[in-house]
Amino acid sequence: MPDLTDAAWAALLGIGGQGAGASATAVPGLLRRRGGCWEIHPGAPAGCRDLLSLYLPLVAAGPDACWAVGHLGQSLNGCIATRDGESRSATCSVTGQENILHLHRMRALCDAVLVGAGTIAHDDPRLTTRLVPGPNPVRVVLDPRRRLAHDHLVFRDPMAPTLVCVGDDEQRPPLGPAELLAVPWDADGLRLDLLMEALAARGLRRLFIEGGGVTVSRLFNAGCLTRLQITLAPLLIGRGRPGLDLPRAERLADALRLRPRIYRMGADLLYDLDLNAVPEGGEGERKPCKIGLERLL
Ligand SMILES: NC(=O)c1ccc[n+]([C@@H]2O[C@H](COP(=O)([O-])OP(=O)(O)OC[C@H]3O[C@@H](n4cnc5c(N)ncnc54)[C@H](OP(=O)(O)O)[C@@H]3O)[C@@H](O)[C@H]2O)c1
């Protein structure tokens, strides 16, 4: 049912304020507004329900909401790329086409898509929404020491502005059209709390962190993510690059057990994890996310 899926996607863009002439009106048979909240119409066809339920919590928070969603696509043995850093080629990628479509949808729903310098160096992505209707987000690249050459696509492709986050001791002028954002250092790298504040001050409050493992892990460990999305692909990568890198848990009881929402994407499974929800089995001790808590669903 392509038409209904298109209608559902257009409605989501409208609710999030990203559609052309965006309006947040109910869509008969798909979405309705009750008690000031959006909900999926009980009669919505199964083919649209997953689409609506996955993205509604993000768009329903509105255009002024603050959220930061990290995504990693990984093999069953927890790798996001081969040891040499290959996560996609002309013929294959870690996750399948439906998950790639999801990445483009997430880009369309955020104000900025953020990646680390390693992802630009290895994958040379464009980070645009060319597979789905919706606006291109601002591209944010963490390149604290400016190791990236300026011929990467995010610096050449004119479809969206690119902001490069550098250490505040960096003196060199910008190369090409990308703007520089100077961020103070701490012992672990750039001060991520100050980075988030600086992005929010520019109106970049809804962030999609698309990789790689180092960048998502650092944001997770700093308590800067509101959601984590892990897509598991039926793939085994021998001695590859790890995904999340977390501090050691001394006891199994210290492990963080989250309540997932699980979505099938072709042969892959997406785990969508709300990091502010009470963990499975108790109050838990995870620090709440530091950004815009009161605005989150
Ligand atoms: N499967 C997937 O979902 C997926 C997604 C994206 C990428 N990938 C793959 O993952 C690999 C790249 O990932 P990666 O983990 O190696 O690198 P990455 O996260 O893309 O980039 C890491 C680099 O970004 C900079 N950085 C990130 N956070 C920082 C912070 N808080 N403070 C200062 N600098 C920070 C640092 O640059 P400096 O090193 O210059 O200090 C750091 O080494 C590639 O092989 C790519 O193909 C896979």
Coordinates of C-alpha atoms and ligand atoms in Angstrom, one line a residue:
M1 CA 0.0 0.0 0.0
P2 CA 2.4 2.7 -1.2
D3 CA -0.2 5.5 -1.0
L4 CA -1.0 5.0 2.6
T5 CA 2.7 4.7 3.5
D6 CA 3.3 7.9 1.7
A7 CA 0.4 9.6 3.5
A8 CA 1.7 8.3 6.8
W9 CA 5.2 9.6 6.1
A10 CA 3.8 13.0 4.9
A11 CA 1.8 13.2 8.1
L12 CA 4.8 12.5 10.3
L13 CA 6.8 15.2 8.5
G14 CA 3.8 17.6 9.0
I15 CA 3.6 16.9 12.7
G16 CA 7.4 17.4 13.1
G17 CA 7.2 20.6 11.2
Q18 CA 9.4 19.3 8.3
G19 CA 6.8 18.9 5.5
A20 CA 6.3 21.5 2.8
G21 CA 3.4 23.6 4.1
A22 CA 3.6 21.4 7.1
S23 CA 0.4 21.1 9.1
A24 CA -0.3 18.9 12.0
T25 CA -3.8 17.7 11.2
A26 CA -5.3 14.3 11.8
V27 CA -5.1 11.9 9.0
P28 CA -8.3 9.8 8.7
G29 CA -7.6 6.1 9.4
L30 CA -4.0 6.7 10.3
L31 CA -3.4 9.3 13.1
R32 CA -5.8 11.2 15.4
R33 CA -5.4 13.7 18.2
R34 CA -6.8 12.9 21.6
G35 CA -6.3 14.8 24.8
G36 CA -3.7 16.9 23.2
C37 CA -1.6 13.9 22.1
W38 CA -1.2 12.1 18.8
E39 CA -2.1 8.5 18.6
I40 CA -2.2 5.9 15.9
H41 CA -5.7 5.2 14.7
P42 CA -6.7 1.7 15.9
G43 CA -7.8 0.9 12.4
A44 CA -4.5 1.9 10.8
P45 CA -3.3 -0.8 8.4
A46 CA -0.6 -3.1 9.7
G47 CA 1.8 -1.9 6.9
C48 CA 1.7 1.7 8.3
R49 CA 1.6 0.9 12.0
D50 CA 5.4 0.3 12.4
L51 CA 6.2 3.4 10.4
L52 CA 3.9 5.5 12.6
S53 CA 4.9 4.0 15.9
L54 CA 8.7 4.2 15.3
Y55 CA 8.7 7.9 14.4
L56 CA 5.7 9.3 16.2
P57 CA 7.5 9.7 19.6
L58 CA 10.1 11.8 17.8
V59 CA 7.9 14.1 15.7
A60 CA 5.1 14.4 18.3
A61 CA 7.5 16.3 20.6
G62 CA 7.3 19.1 18.0
P63 CA 9.8 21.3 16.2
D64 CA 11.2 22.8 19.4
A65 CA 11.9 19.5 21.1
C66 CA 15.5 18.4 22.1
W67 CA 16.5 14.9 21.3
A68 CA 19.6 13.0 20.3
V69 CA 19.2 9.6 18.8
G70 CA 22.3 7.5 18.2
H71 CA 22.2 4.7 15.6
L72 CA 24.6 1.8 14.9
G73 CA 24.1 -1.0 12.4
Q74 CA 26.0 -4.0 13.5
S75 CA 26.6 -7.7 12.8
L76 CA 25.3 -10.4 15.2
N77 CA 28.8 -10.4 16.7
G78 CA 28.7 -6.7 17.5
C79 CA 30.8 -5.2 14.7
I80 CA 30.0 -2.1 12.7
A81 CA 32.7 -2.6 10.0
T82 CA 35.6 -4.8 9.1
R83 CA 38.9 -4.2 11.0
D84 CA 40.0 -2.0 8.1
G85 CA 36.9 0.1 8.4
E86 CA 34.7 -1.2 5.5
S87 CA 31.1 -0.9 6.4
R88 CA 29.7 -0.5 2.9
S89 CA 30.8 -1.1 -0.7
A90 CA 29.3 -0.8 -4.2
T91 CA 27.6 -4.2 -3.6
C92 CA 26.8 -4.5 0.1
S93 CA 26.6 -2.8 3.5
V94 CA 26.3 -4.0 7.1
T95 CA 22.6 -3.5 7.2
G96 CA 20.1 -3.9 4.3
Q97 CA 18.2 -1.5 2.2
E98 CA 15.2 -1.1 4.5
N99 CA 17.5 0.1 7.3
I100 CA 19.3 2.5 4.9
L101 CA 15.8 3.9 4.2
H102 CA 15.3 4.3 7.9
L103 CA 18.6 6.3 8.1
H104 CA 17.3 8.7 5.4
R105 CA 14.0 9.0 7.3
M106 CA 15.8 9.8 10.5
R107 CA 17.9 12.4 8.7
A108 CA 14.6 14.0 7.4
L109 CA 13.2 14.2 10.9
C110 CA 16.2 15.8 12.6
D111 CA 17.7 19.3 12.5
A112 CA 21.3 17.9 12.2
V113 CA 22.9 14.6 11.4
L114 CA 26.2 14.2 13.3
V115 CA 29.1 11.8 12.5
G116 CA 32.7 11.4 13.6
A117 CA 35.7 12.1 11.4
G118 CA 36.3 8.3 11.1
T119 CA 33.0 7.9 9.3
I120 CA 33.7 10.6 6.8
A121 CA 37.2 9.3 6.2
H122 CA 36.1 5.7 5.6
D123 CA 32.6 6.1 4.0
D124 CA 32.6 9.5 2.5
P125 CA 28.8 9.8 3.0
R126 CA 26.6 12.6 1.7
L127 CA 24.3 12.5 4.7
T128 CA 21.3 13.7 2.7
T129 CA 17.7 12.5 2.4
R130 CA 17.8 11.6 -1.2
L131 CA 15.8 8.3 -0.7
V132 CA 12.8 9.9 1.0
P133 CA 10.7 13.1 0.8
G134 CA 11.9 15.5 3.5
P135 CA 14.4 18.3 4.1
N136 CA 18.1 17.7 4.3
P137 CA 19.5 18.3 7.8
V138 CA 22.6 20.3 8.6
R139 CA 25.6 18.0 8.6
V140 CA 27.8 18.1 11.7
V141 CA 31.2 16.5 11.7
L142 CA 33.4 16.0 14.7
D143 CA 36.9 16.6 13.4
P144 CA 38.7 18.1 16.5
R145 CA 42.1 18.2 14.9
R146 CA 41.0 18.9 11.3
R147 CA 42.5 15.7 9.9
L148 CA 39.9 15.4 7.1
A149 CA 40.8 16.5 3.6
H150 CA 38.4 19.0 2.2
D151 CA 37.4 16.9 -0.9
H152 CA 34.9 14.7 1.0
L153 CA 31.3 14.9 -0.2
V154 CA 30.0 16.6 2.9
F155 CA 32.3 19.5 2.0
R156 CA 31.6 19.6 -1.7
D157 CA 27.9 18.6 -2.1
P158 CA 25.8 21.7 -1.9
M159 CA 22.6 20.0 -0.7
A160 CA 23.0 21.1 2.9
P161 CA 25.3 23.2 5.1
T162 CA 28.2 21.4 6.9
L163 CA 29.4 22.4 10.3
V164 CA 32.8 21.0 11.5
C165 CA 33.4 20.8 15.2
V166 CA 37.0 21.5 16.1
G167 CA 39.0 21.9 19.3
D168 CA 39.1 25.5 20.5
D169 CA 42.8 25.5 20.2
E170 CA 42.5 25.0 16.4
Q171 CA 43.7 28.2 14.6
R172 CA 43.5 27.3 10.9
P173 CA 40.8 29.1 8.9
P174 CA 37.9 27.2 7.3
L175 CA 38.6 25.4 4.0
G176 CA 35.8 25.6 1.6
P177 CA 32.2 26.4 2.5
A178 CA 32.0 24.4 5.7
E179 CA 31.7 26.5 8.9
L180 CA 33.8 25.7 11.9
L181 CA 32.5 25.5 15.5
A182 CA 35.2 25.7 18.2
V183 CA 34.5 23.4 21.2
P184 CA 36.5 23.3 24.4
W185 CA 38.4 20.1 25.3
D186 CA 38.2 18.0 28.4
A187 CA 40.2 14.8 29.3
D188 CA 38.0 12.6 27.0
G189 CA 37.9 14.8 23.9
L190 CA 35.6 17.6 23.0
R191 CA 33.2 18.9 25.8
L192 CA 30.1 17.2 24.5
D193 CA 27.8 19.0 26.9
L194 CA 29.1 22.3 25.5
L195 CA 28.8 21.0 22.0
M196 CA 25.2 20.1 22.5
E197 CA 24.5 23.6 23.9
A198 CA 26.2 25.3 21.0
L199 CA 24.2 23.3 18.5
A200 CA 21.0 24.0 20.4
A201 CA 21.8 27.7 20.3
R202 CA 21.9 27.4 16.5
G203 CA 18.5 25.8 16.5
L204 CA 20.0 22.3 16.0
R205 CA 18.1 20.6 18.8
R206 CA 16.9 17.4 17.2
L207 CA 20.1 15.4 16.5
F208 CA 20.6 12.1 14.7
I209 CA 24.0 10.6 15.4
E210 CA 24.7 8.2 12.6
G211 CA 28.1 6.8 13.7
G212 CA 30.6 5.6 14.0
G213 CA 31.2 3.6 17.1
V214 CA 33.6 6.0 18.8
T215 CA 31.2 9.0 18.4
V216 CA 28.0 7.2 19.5
S217 CA 29.8 5.6 22.4
R218 CA 31.2 8.9 23.7
L219 CA 27.9 10.6 23.5
F220 CA 26.2 7.7 25.2
N221 CA 28.8 7.6 28.0
A222 CA 28.5 11.3 28.5
G223 CA 24.7 11.0 29.0
C224 CA 24.0 13.0 25.9
L225 CA 21.7 10.5 24.0
T226 CA 18.0 10.3 24.6
R227 CA 17.5 7.2 22.4
L228 CA 19.8 4.5 21.1
Q229 CA 18.9 2.6 18.0
I230 CA 20.9 -0.6 17.3
T231 CA 20.1 -2.5 14.1
L232 CA 21.2 -6.1 14.1
A233 CA 22.0 -7.6 10.7
P234 CA 22.2 -11.4 10.2
L235 CA 25.9 -11.1 9.5
L236 CA 29.1 -12.2 11.2
I237 CA 32.2 -10.0 10.7
G238 CA 35.3 -11.7 11.9
R239 CA 37.5 -9.4 14.1
G240 CA 35.8 -6.3 13.0
R241 CA 35.4 -2.8 14.5
P242 CA 33.3 -2.8 17.6
G243 CA 30.1 -0.8 18.0
L244 CA 29.4 0.5 21.4
D245 CA 32.4 0.8 23.8
L246 CA 31.1 1.1 27.3
P247 CA 32.8 1.1 30.7
R248 CA 33.3 -2.3 32.2
A249 CA 30.4 -3.8 34.2
E250 CA 31.8 -5.7 37.2
R251 CA 28.7 -7.7 37.8
L252 CA 25.9 -8.8 35.5
A253 CA 23.5 -7.0 37.8
D254 CA 25.3 -3.7 36.9
A255 CA 24.4 -4.2 33.2
L256 CA 21.8 -1.8 31.8
R257 CA 18.8 -3.8 30.7
L258 CA 16.6 -1.6 28.5
R259 CA 13.0 -1.9 27.3
P260 CA 13.3 -2.2 23.5
R261 CA 10.8 -1.5 20.8
I262 CA 11.7 -3.9 18.1
Y263 CA 11.1 -3.3 14.4
R264 CA 11.7 -5.7 11.5
M265 CA 13.5 -4.1 8.6
G266 CA 13.9 -6.7 5.9
A267 CA 16.2 -9.3 7.4
D268 CA 17.5 -6.9 10.0
L269 CA 16.0 -6.0 13.5
L270 CA 16.1 -2.5 14.8
Y271 CA 16.1 -2.1 18.6
D272 CA 14.8 1.3 19.5
L273 CA 15.8 2.1 23.1
D274 CA 14.4 5.0 25.1
L275 CA 17.3 5.9 27.4
N276 CA 15.1 7.9 29.7
A277 CA 12.7 5.1 30.4
V278 CA 12.9 3.2 33.6
P279 CA 15.1 0.2 32.9
E280 CA 13.5 -3.2 32.9
G281 CA 13.2 -4.6 36.4
G282 CA 13.6 -1.6 38.6
E283 CA 14.5 2.0 39.1
G284 CA 18.0 1.6 37.7
E285 CA 20.9 3.9 38.2
R286 CA 21.5 5.3 34.8
K287 CA 21.9 9.0 34.8
P288 CA 19.1 10.7 32.9
C289 CA 20.0 12.4 29.6
K290 CA 21.2 15.9 30.2
I291 CA 19.5 17.6 27.3
G292 CA 16.1 19.1 27.4
L293 CA 14.5 16.4 29.6
E294 CA 11.3 18.2 30.1
R295 CA 10.7 18.4 26.4
L296 CA 11.0 14.8 25.7
L297 CA 8.3 12.2 25.4
Ligands
LIG1 N1 27.6 0.3 10.7 C1 27.3 1.5 11.1 O1 26.2 1.8 11.6 C2 28.4 2.5 10.8 C3 28.0 3.9 10.9 C4 29.0 4.8 10.7 C5 30.3 4.4 10.5 N2 30.6 3.1 10.4 C6 32.0 2.6 10.2 O2 32.6 2.9 11.4 C7 34.0 3.3 11.2 C8 34.2 4.7 11.7 O3 33.8 4.7 13.0 P1 34.8 5.0 14.2 O4 34.1 4.6 15.4 O5 36.1 4.5 13.8 O6 34.9 6.6 14.1 P2 33.8 7.8 14.2 O7 33.0 7.6 15.4 O8 33.2 8.0 12.9 O9 34.9 9.0 14.3 C9 35.7 9.0 15.5 C10 36.5 10.2 15.5 O10 35.7 11.4 15.6 C11 36.3 12.3 16.4 N3 35.4 12.4 17.7 C12 34.3 11.7 17.9 N4 33.8 12.0 19.1 C13 34.7 12.9 19.7 C14 34.7 13.6 20.9 N5 33.8 13.4 21.8 N6 35.8 14.4 21.1 C15 36.7 14.5 20.2 N7 36.7 13.9 19.0 C16 35.7 13.1 18.7 C17 37.6 11.8 16.8 O11 38.5 12.3 15.7 P3 40.1 12.2 15.9 O12 40.5 10.8 15.6 O13 40.6 13.1 14.8 O14 40.5 12.7 17.2 C18 37.4 10.3 16.7 O15 38.5 9.5 16.5 C19 34.1 3.2 9.7 O16 34.7 2.0 9.4 C20 32.7 3.3 9.1 O17 32.7 2.6 7.9 C21 29.7 2.1 10.6

